[in-house]
Amino acid sequence: MKSIFFRIVLLSVFTVFPETAFGQTSGITSGAVYTLKSKLSNKLLNVSDASMNNSASIDCRTDTKSDAQRWIVTHTGNSIYKIANVASGKLLHVVALPSDSVNIDQFSDTGSDDVKWIIRKAGQGSFYIKPAADPNSSLNLHAGGIADGTDVDLAVSTNSDHQKWFFQKETDKEDTSPEIIAGKVFDAWYSSYNIESVNGYFWDNAEMMEVVLDAYEVTKDTRYITRFEAMYRNFIVKNGADWQNNKYNDDIAWMVLVSVRGYLLTGKITYLDKAREQFDKMYARAFNYSYGGGMLWYHSKTTK
């Protein structure tokens, strides 16, 4: 008997409130990327100036195909959503306690109701976006403006089109963040020029190893250390463990510097030992009192 009763209750919930079954609004996919288009102006919810900063204002603009106009909508439970900008990663945020004309901006996740929203159907495929702190208010085109740059704020809920929004699901597009682009450029350079096994000499090898160490220092991605170590081993195979056969003292100095840096970034003492050994040998032959004292550029020539 209880089982029949609960089935009837559950069926009633789906029938009376179909858009909130399981706490989610039907037509909205949690985790999907959307553009939010105003029913009134046909313009998109936009982070002003494509800012990455907290407190950047929110307005409406013509579609620019920018990630500043793309939003990840995530259900957090109990019919509550967070709406994160794809470009900045920051959340749609109520600046102050909800009331008429309160501004909307983007902000880091505070965990509070000021970054939480209720999405409710408004008819004809559109939705109201309401602050969790006050469901009697709605996201609103300020003063019903339709021009590019019209501010978005909160207003007491009405049936007006300037409070209705179309959620347009976006297809995934290639990540164009600076980190991803830099990684692709690096990989193209590394593979195209066969960097790991290049048959180079001292200075050019050292500079390429510096590039790899730069990449590691910025990203902390250990694949760059793996590549550095492979390049270093290849250098030793091609040029020998003792670098004094190179008559150019500055070439040896370049490899000493990259060895020291390899030690500083990896902690492997073998790099420091090699740097110390080769520098001491090079210094012993390079230092000369000619021309006031200093290190000779080329071994056996009295020029600096």
PDB file of C-alpha atoms in Angstrom, residues 86-282:
ATOM      1  CA  VAL A  86      33.964  30.028 -19.910  1.00  0.00           C
ATOM      2  CA  ALA A  87      36.702  32.632 -20.432  1.00  0.00           C
ATOM      3  CA  SER A  88      37.272  33.761 -16.854  1.00  0.00           C
ATOM      4  CA  GLY A  89      35.997  30.779 -14.886  1.00  0.00           C
ATOM      5  CA  LYS A  90      34.196  33.215 -12.585  1.00  0.00           C
ATOM      6  CA  LEU A  91      30.549  32.969 -11.587  1.00  0.00           C
ATOM      7  CA  LEU A  92      27.531  35.108 -12.328  1.00  0.00           C
ATOM      8  CA  HIS A  93      27.209  37.058  -9.081  1.00  0.00           C
ATOM      9  CA  VAL A  94      24.787  39.381  -7.301  1.00  0.00           C
ATOM     10  CA  VAL A  95      26.718  42.422  -6.084  1.00  0.00           C
ATOM     11  CA  ALA A  96      24.482  43.116  -3.068  1.00  0.00           C
ATOM     12  CA  LEU A  97      21.360  41.807  -1.379  1.00  0.00           C
ATOM     13  CA  PRO A  98      18.761  41.303  -4.109  1.00  0.00           C
ATOM     14  CA  SER A  99      16.532  44.300  -4.750  1.00  0.00           C
ATOM     15  CA  ASP A 100      15.466  46.431  -7.701  1.00  0.00           C
ATOM     16  CA  SER A 101      18.382  47.547  -9.929  1.00  0.00           C
ATOM     17  CA  VAL A 102      21.097  45.686  -8.027  1.00  0.00           C
ATOM     18  CA  ASN A 103      24.061  45.172 -10.357  1.00  0.00           C
ATOM     19  CA  ILE A 104      25.291  41.823 -11.604  1.00  0.00           C
ATOM     20  CA  ASP A 105      28.985  41.042 -12.057  1.00  0.00           C
ATOM     21  CA  GLN A 106      31.313  38.056 -12.168  1.00  0.00           C
ATOM     22  CA  PHE A 107      33.137  36.825  -9.092  1.00  0.00           C
ATOM     23  CA  SER A 108      35.080  33.870  -7.738  1.00  0.00           C
ATOM     24  CA  ASP A 109      32.966  31.198  -6.072  1.00  0.00           C
ATOM     25  CA  THR A 110      31.987  32.490  -2.636  1.00  0.00           C
ATOM     26  CA  GLY A 111      29.942  29.404  -1.799  1.00  0.00           C
ATOM     27  CA  SER A 112      27.083  31.726  -0.845  1.00  0.00           C
ATOM     28  CA  ASP A 113      23.684  32.384  -2.387  1.00  0.00           C
ATOM     29  CA  ASP A 114      25.116  35.409  -4.209  1.00  0.00           C
ATOM     30  CA  VAL A 115      26.522  33.029  -6.863  1.00  0.00           C
ATOM     31  CA  LYS A 116      23.558  30.650  -6.955  1.00  0.00           C
ATOM     32  CA  TRP A 117      20.592  30.828  -9.306  1.00  0.00           C
ATOM     33  CA  ILE A 118      17.188  29.280  -9.909  1.00  0.00           C
ATOM     34  CA  ILE A 119      16.219  28.676 -13.542  1.00  0.00           C
ATOM     35  CA  ARG A 120      12.495  28.523 -14.263  1.00  0.00           C
ATOM     36  CA  LYS A 121      10.559  28.152 -17.485  1.00  0.00           C
ATOM     37  CA  ALA A 122       9.041  31.363 -18.850  1.00  0.00           C
ATOM     38  CA  GLY A 123       7.263  29.948 -21.888  1.00  0.00           C
ATOM     39  CA  GLN A 124       8.065  29.669 -25.597  1.00  0.00           C
ATOM     40  CA  GLY A 125      11.413  28.065 -24.814  1.00  0.00           C
ATOM     41  CA  SER A 126      12.637  30.922 -22.629  1.00  0.00           C
ATOM     42  CA  PHE A 127      13.615  30.936 -18.952  1.00  0.00           C
ATOM     43  CA  TYR A 128      13.727  33.242 -15.957  1.00  0.00           C
ATOM     44  CA  ILE A 129      17.059  33.385 -14.090  1.00  0.00           C
ATOM     45  CA  LYS A 130      16.405  34.160 -10.426  1.00  0.00           C
ATOM     46  CA  PRO A 131      18.862  34.714  -7.554  1.00  0.00           C
ATOM     47  CA  ALA A 132      18.689  31.948  -4.965  1.00  0.00           C
ATOM     48  CA  ALA A 133      18.685  34.633  -2.277  1.00  0.00           C
ATOM     49  CA  ASP A 134      15.422  36.125  -3.606  1.00  0.00           C
ATOM     50  CA  PRO A 135      13.341  34.141  -6.122  1.00  0.00           C
ATOM     51  CA  ASN A 136      10.984  37.131  -6.400  1.00  0.00           C
ATOM     52  CA  SER A 137      13.635  38.916  -8.490  1.00  0.00           C
ATOM     53  CA  SER A 138      14.883  38.071 -11.980  1.00  0.00           C
ATOM     54  CA  LEU A 139      17.883  38.759 -14.184  1.00  0.00           C
ATOM     55  CA  ASN A 140      16.855  41.813 -16.152  1.00  0.00           C
ATOM     56  CA  LEU A 141      17.909  44.062 -19.042  1.00  0.00           C
ATOM     57  CA  HIS A 142      18.258  47.419 -17.322  1.00  0.00           C
ATOM     58  CA  ALA A 143      15.403  49.760 -18.272  1.00  0.00           C
ATOM     59  CA  GLY A 144      14.490  47.379 -21.082  1.00  0.00           C
ATOM     60  CA  GLY A 145      17.470  48.572 -23.119  1.00  0.00           C
ATOM     61  CA  ILE A 146      18.326  46.804 -26.366  1.00  0.00           C
ATOM     62  CA  ALA A 147      21.582  48.551 -27.348  1.00  0.00           C
ATOM     63  CA  ASP A 148      24.983  46.882 -27.168  1.00  0.00           C
ATOM     64  CA  GLY A 149      26.420  47.355 -23.698  1.00  0.00           C
ATOM     65  CA  THR A 150      23.066  47.518 -21.901  1.00  0.00           C
ATOM     66  CA  ASP A 151      23.667  46.631 -18.257  1.00  0.00           C
ATOM     67  CA  VAL A 152      22.171  43.512 -16.739  1.00  0.00           C
ATOM     68  CA  ASP A 153      20.755  43.855 -13.244  1.00  0.00           C
ATOM     69  CA  LEU A 154      18.052  42.449 -10.979  1.00  0.00           C
ATOM     70  CA  ALA A 155      14.461  43.609 -10.922  1.00  0.00           C
ATOM     71  CA  VAL A 156      11.245  42.482  -9.304  1.00  0.00           C
ATOM     72  CA  SER A 157       9.909  39.635 -11.418  1.00  0.00           C
ATOM     73  CA  THR A 158       7.380  40.519 -14.109  1.00  0.00           C
ATOM     74  CA  ASN A 159       6.180  38.849 -17.282  1.00  0.00           C
ATOM     75  CA  SER A 160       8.272  41.197 -19.444  1.00  0.00           C
ATOM     76  CA  ASP A 161      10.523  39.931 -22.227  1.00  0.00           C
ATOM     77  CA  HIS A 162      13.483  41.825 -20.783  1.00  0.00           C
ATOM     78  CA  GLN A 163      13.551  39.198 -18.006  1.00  0.00           C
ATOM     79  CA  LYS A 164      13.357  36.191 -20.319  1.00  0.00           C
ATOM     80  CA  TRP A 165      16.392  34.336 -21.641  1.00  0.00           C
ATOM     81  CA  PHE A 166      16.986  31.610 -24.197  1.00  0.00           C
ATOM     82  CA  PHE A 167      19.578  28.994 -23.214  1.00  0.00           C
ATOM     83  CA  GLN A 168      21.335  28.083 -26.466  1.00  0.00           C
ATOM     84  CA  LYS A 169      23.512  25.005 -26.038  1.00  0.00           C
ATOM     85  CA  GLU A 170      26.936  25.410 -27.608  1.00  0.00           C
ATOM     86  CA  THR A 171      28.990  22.677 -29.201  1.00  0.00           C
ATOM     87  CA  ASP A 172      32.412  22.093 -27.694  1.00  0.00           C
ATOM     88  CA  LYS A 173      35.129  24.115 -29.331  1.00  0.00           C
ATOM     89  CA  GLU A 174      38.846  23.826 -29.183  1.00  0.00           C
ATOM     90  CA  ASP A 175      40.434  25.194 -26.029  1.00  0.00           C
ATOM     91  CA  THR A 176      42.237  28.400 -26.996  1.00  0.00           C
ATOM     92  CA  SER A 177      43.592  29.333 -23.584  1.00  0.00           C
ATOM     93  CA  PRO A 178      47.173  30.703 -23.599  1.00  0.00           C
ATOM     94  CA  GLU A 179      48.439  27.588 -21.794  1.00  0.00           C
ATOM     95  CA  ILE A 180      46.992  25.247 -24.425  1.00  0.00           C
ATOM     96  CA  ILE A 181      48.271  27.353 -27.323  1.00  0.00           C
ATOM     97  CA  ALA A 182      51.752  27.576 -25.782  1.00  0.00           C
ATOM     98  CA  GLY A 183      51.821  23.803 -25.281  1.00  0.00           C
ATOM     99  CA  LYS A 184      50.893  23.167 -28.904  1.00  0.00           C
ATOM    100  CA  VAL A 185      53.513  25.604 -30.183  1.00  0.00           C
ATOM    101  CA  PHE A 186      56.155  23.942 -27.997  1.00  0.00           C
ATOM    102  CA  ASP A 187      55.209  20.434 -29.152  1.00  0.00           C
ATOM    103  CA  ALA A 188      55.292  21.500 -32.807  1.00  0.00           C
ATOM    104  CA  TRP A 189      58.761  23.026 -32.376  1.00  0.00           C
ATOM    105  CA  TYR A 190      60.068  20.040 -30.436  1.00  0.00           C
ATOM    106  CA  SER A 191      58.860  17.414 -32.898  1.00  0.00           C
ATOM    107  CA  SER A 192      59.375  19.337 -36.150  1.00  0.00           C
ATOM    108  CA  TYR A 193      63.047  20.024 -35.433  1.00  0.00           C
ATOM    109  CA  ASN A 194      63.692  16.670 -33.745  1.00  0.00           C
ATOM    110  CA  ILE A 195      65.030  18.573 -30.760  1.00  0.00           C
ATOM    111  CA  GLU A 196      65.678  15.559 -28.565  1.00  0.00           C
ATOM    112  CA  SER A 197      68.246  14.041 -30.917  1.00  0.00           C
ATOM    113  CA  VAL A 198      69.438  17.114 -32.779  1.00  0.00           C
ATOM    114  CA  ASN A 199      73.094  16.897 -33.782  1.00  0.00           C
ATOM    115  CA  GLY A 200      73.905  20.344 -32.506  1.00  0.00           C
ATOM    116  CA  TYR A 201      76.911  21.798 -30.780  1.00  0.00           C
ATOM    117  CA  PHE A 202      77.267  23.542 -27.409  1.00  0.00           C
ATOM    118  CA  TRP A 203      75.659  26.979 -27.550  1.00  0.00           C
ATOM    119  CA  ASP A 204      72.628  25.967 -29.631  1.00  0.00           C
ATOM    120  CA  ASN A 205      71.998  22.840 -27.547  1.00  0.00           C
ATOM    121  CA  ALA A 206      72.253  24.839 -24.340  1.00  0.00           C
ATOM    122  CA  GLU A 207      69.747  27.425 -25.556  1.00  0.00           C
ATOM    123  CA  MET A 208      67.247  24.749 -26.589  1.00  0.00           C
ATOM    124  CA  MET A 209      67.595  23.085 -23.183  1.00  0.00           C
ATOM    125  CA  GLU A 210      66.930  26.468 -21.586  1.00  0.00           C
ATOM    126  CA  VAL A 211      63.662  26.686 -23.533  1.00  0.00           C
ATOM    127  CA  VAL A 212      62.597  23.296 -22.166  1.00  0.00           C
ATOM    128  CA  LEU A 213      63.525  24.312 -18.620  1.00  0.00           C
ATOM    129  CA  ASP A 214      61.587  27.565 -19.085  1.00  0.00           C
ATOM    130  CA  ALA A 215      58.528  25.511 -20.014  1.00  0.00           C
ATOM    131  CA  TYR A 216      58.902  23.394 -16.890  1.00  0.00           C
ATOM    132  CA  GLU A 217      59.459  26.382 -14.616  1.00  0.00           C
ATOM    133  CA  VAL A 218      56.254  28.035 -15.858  1.00  0.00           C
ATOM    134  CA  THR A 219      53.969  24.984 -16.043  1.00  0.00           C
ATOM    135  CA  LYS A 220      55.508  22.532 -13.541  1.00  0.00           C
ATOM    136  CA  ASP A 221      54.649  19.824 -16.083  1.00  0.00           C
ATOM    137  CA  THR A 222      57.170  17.016 -15.512  1.00  0.00           C
ATOM    138  CA  ARG A 223      57.099  15.966 -19.173  1.00  0.00           C
ATOM    139  CA  TYR A 224      59.429  18.909 -19.802  1.00  0.00           C
ATOM    140  CA  ILE A 225      61.932  17.541 -17.284  1.00  0.00           C
ATOM    141  CA  THR A 226      61.776  14.176 -19.051  1.00  0.00           C
ATOM    142  CA  ARG A 227      62.576  15.930 -22.320  1.00  0.00           C
ATOM    143  CA  PHE A 228      65.396  17.958 -20.764  1.00  0.00           C
ATOM    144  CA  GLU A 229      67.002  14.817 -19.384  1.00  0.00           C
ATOM    145  CA  ALA A 230      66.797  13.112 -22.785  1.00  0.00           C
ATOM    146  CA  MET A 231      68.384  16.138 -24.472  1.00  0.00           C
ATOM    147  CA  TYR A 232      71.142  16.279 -21.851  1.00  0.00           C
ATOM    148  CA  ARG A 233      71.966  12.579 -22.292  1.00  0.00           C
ATOM    149  CA  ASN A 234      72.029  13.016 -26.066  1.00  0.00           C
ATOM    150  CA  PHE A 235      74.426  15.948 -25.698  1.00  0.00           C
ATOM    151  CA  ILE A 236      76.829  13.842 -23.609  1.00  0.00           C
ATOM    152  CA  VAL A 237      76.681  11.003 -26.153  1.00  0.00           C
ATOM    153  CA  LYS A 238      77.501  13.349 -29.038  1.00  0.00           C
ATOM    154  CA  ASN A 239      80.027  15.646 -27.326  1.00  0.00           C
ATOM    155  CA  GLY A 240      81.554  13.504 -24.599  1.00  0.00           C
ATOM    156  CA  ALA A 241      81.608  13.713 -20.815  1.00  0.00           C
ATOM    157  CA  ASP A 242      84.631  16.030 -20.860  1.00  0.00           C
ATOM    158  CA  TRP A 243      83.891  19.221 -22.773  1.00  0.00           C
ATOM    159  CA  GLN A 244      87.432  20.576 -22.901  1.00  0.00           C
ATOM    160  CA  ASN A 245      87.854  19.385 -26.480  1.00  0.00           C
ATOM    161  CA  ASN A 246      85.806  22.461 -27.377  1.00  0.00           C
ATOM    162  CA  LYS A 247      88.227  25.358 -27.771  1.00  0.00           C
ATOM    163  CA  TYR A 248      85.504  27.983 -27.295  1.00  0.00           C
ATOM    164  CA  ASN A 249      85.404  28.717 -23.585  1.00  0.00           C
ATOM    165  CA  ASP A 250      82.078  30.548 -23.833  1.00  0.00           C
ATOM    166  CA  ASP A 251      80.472  27.410 -25.318  1.00  0.00           C
ATOM    167  CA  ILE A 252      81.491  25.463 -22.244  1.00  0.00           C
ATOM    168  CA  ALA A 253      80.152  28.263 -20.047  1.00  0.00           C
ATOM    169  CA  TRP A 254      76.729  28.007 -21.736  1.00  0.00           C
ATOM    170  CA  MET A 255      76.540  24.292 -20.932  1.00  0.00           C
ATOM    171  CA  VAL A 256      77.725  24.955 -17.382  1.00  0.00           C
ATOM    172  CA  LEU A 257      74.869  27.423 -16.901  1.00  0.00           C
ATOM    173  CA  VAL A 258      72.228  25.027 -18.201  1.00  0.00           C
ATOM    174  CA  SER A 259      73.663  22.268 -15.995  1.00  0.00           C
ATOM    175  CA  VAL A 260      73.380  24.463 -12.907  1.00  0.00           C
ATOM    176  CA  ARG A 261      69.829  25.369 -13.811  1.00  0.00           C
ATOM    177  CA  GLY A 262      69.017  21.709 -14.390  1.00  0.00           C
ATOM    178  CA  TYR A 263      70.185  21.030 -10.846  1.00  0.00           C
ATOM    179  CA  LEU A 264      68.168  23.913  -9.401  1.00  0.00           C
ATOM    180  CA  LEU A 265      64.951  22.717 -11.054  1.00  0.00           C
ATOM    181  CA  THR A 266      65.363  18.957 -10.597  1.00  0.00           C
ATOM    182  CA  GLY A 267      67.538  18.680  -7.496  1.00  0.00           C
ATOM    183  CA  LYS A 268      69.767  16.124  -9.247  1.00  0.00           C
ATOM    184  CA  ILE A 269      73.287  16.611  -7.957  1.00  0.00           C
ATOM    185  CA  THR A 270      74.862  15.030 -11.068  1.00  0.00           C
ATOM    186  CA  TYR A 271      74.068  18.213 -13.013  1.00  0.00           C
ATOM    187  CA  LEU A 272      75.753  20.408 -10.406  1.00  0.00           C
ATOM    188  CA  ASP A 273      78.783  18.103 -10.219  1.00  0.00           C
ATOM    189  CA  LYS A 274      79.199  18.244 -14.001  1.00  0.00           C
ATOM    190  CA  ALA A 275      78.863  22.032 -13.991  1.00  0.00           C
ATOM    191  CA  ARG A 276      81.482  22.432 -11.266  1.00  0.00           C
ATOM    192  CA  GLU A 277      83.908  19.993 -12.903  1.00  0.00           C
ATOM    193  CA  GLN A 278      83.737  21.542 -16.362  1.00  0.00           C
ATOM    194  CA  PHE A 279      83.756  25.147 -15.167  1.00  0.00           C
ATOM    195  CA  ASP A 280      86.863  24.588 -13.045  1.00  0.00           C
ATOM    196  CA  LYS A 281      88.691  23.021 -15.989  1.00  0.00           C
ATOM    197  CA  MET A 282      87.601  25.755 -18.375  1.00  0.00           C
TER     198      MET A 282
END
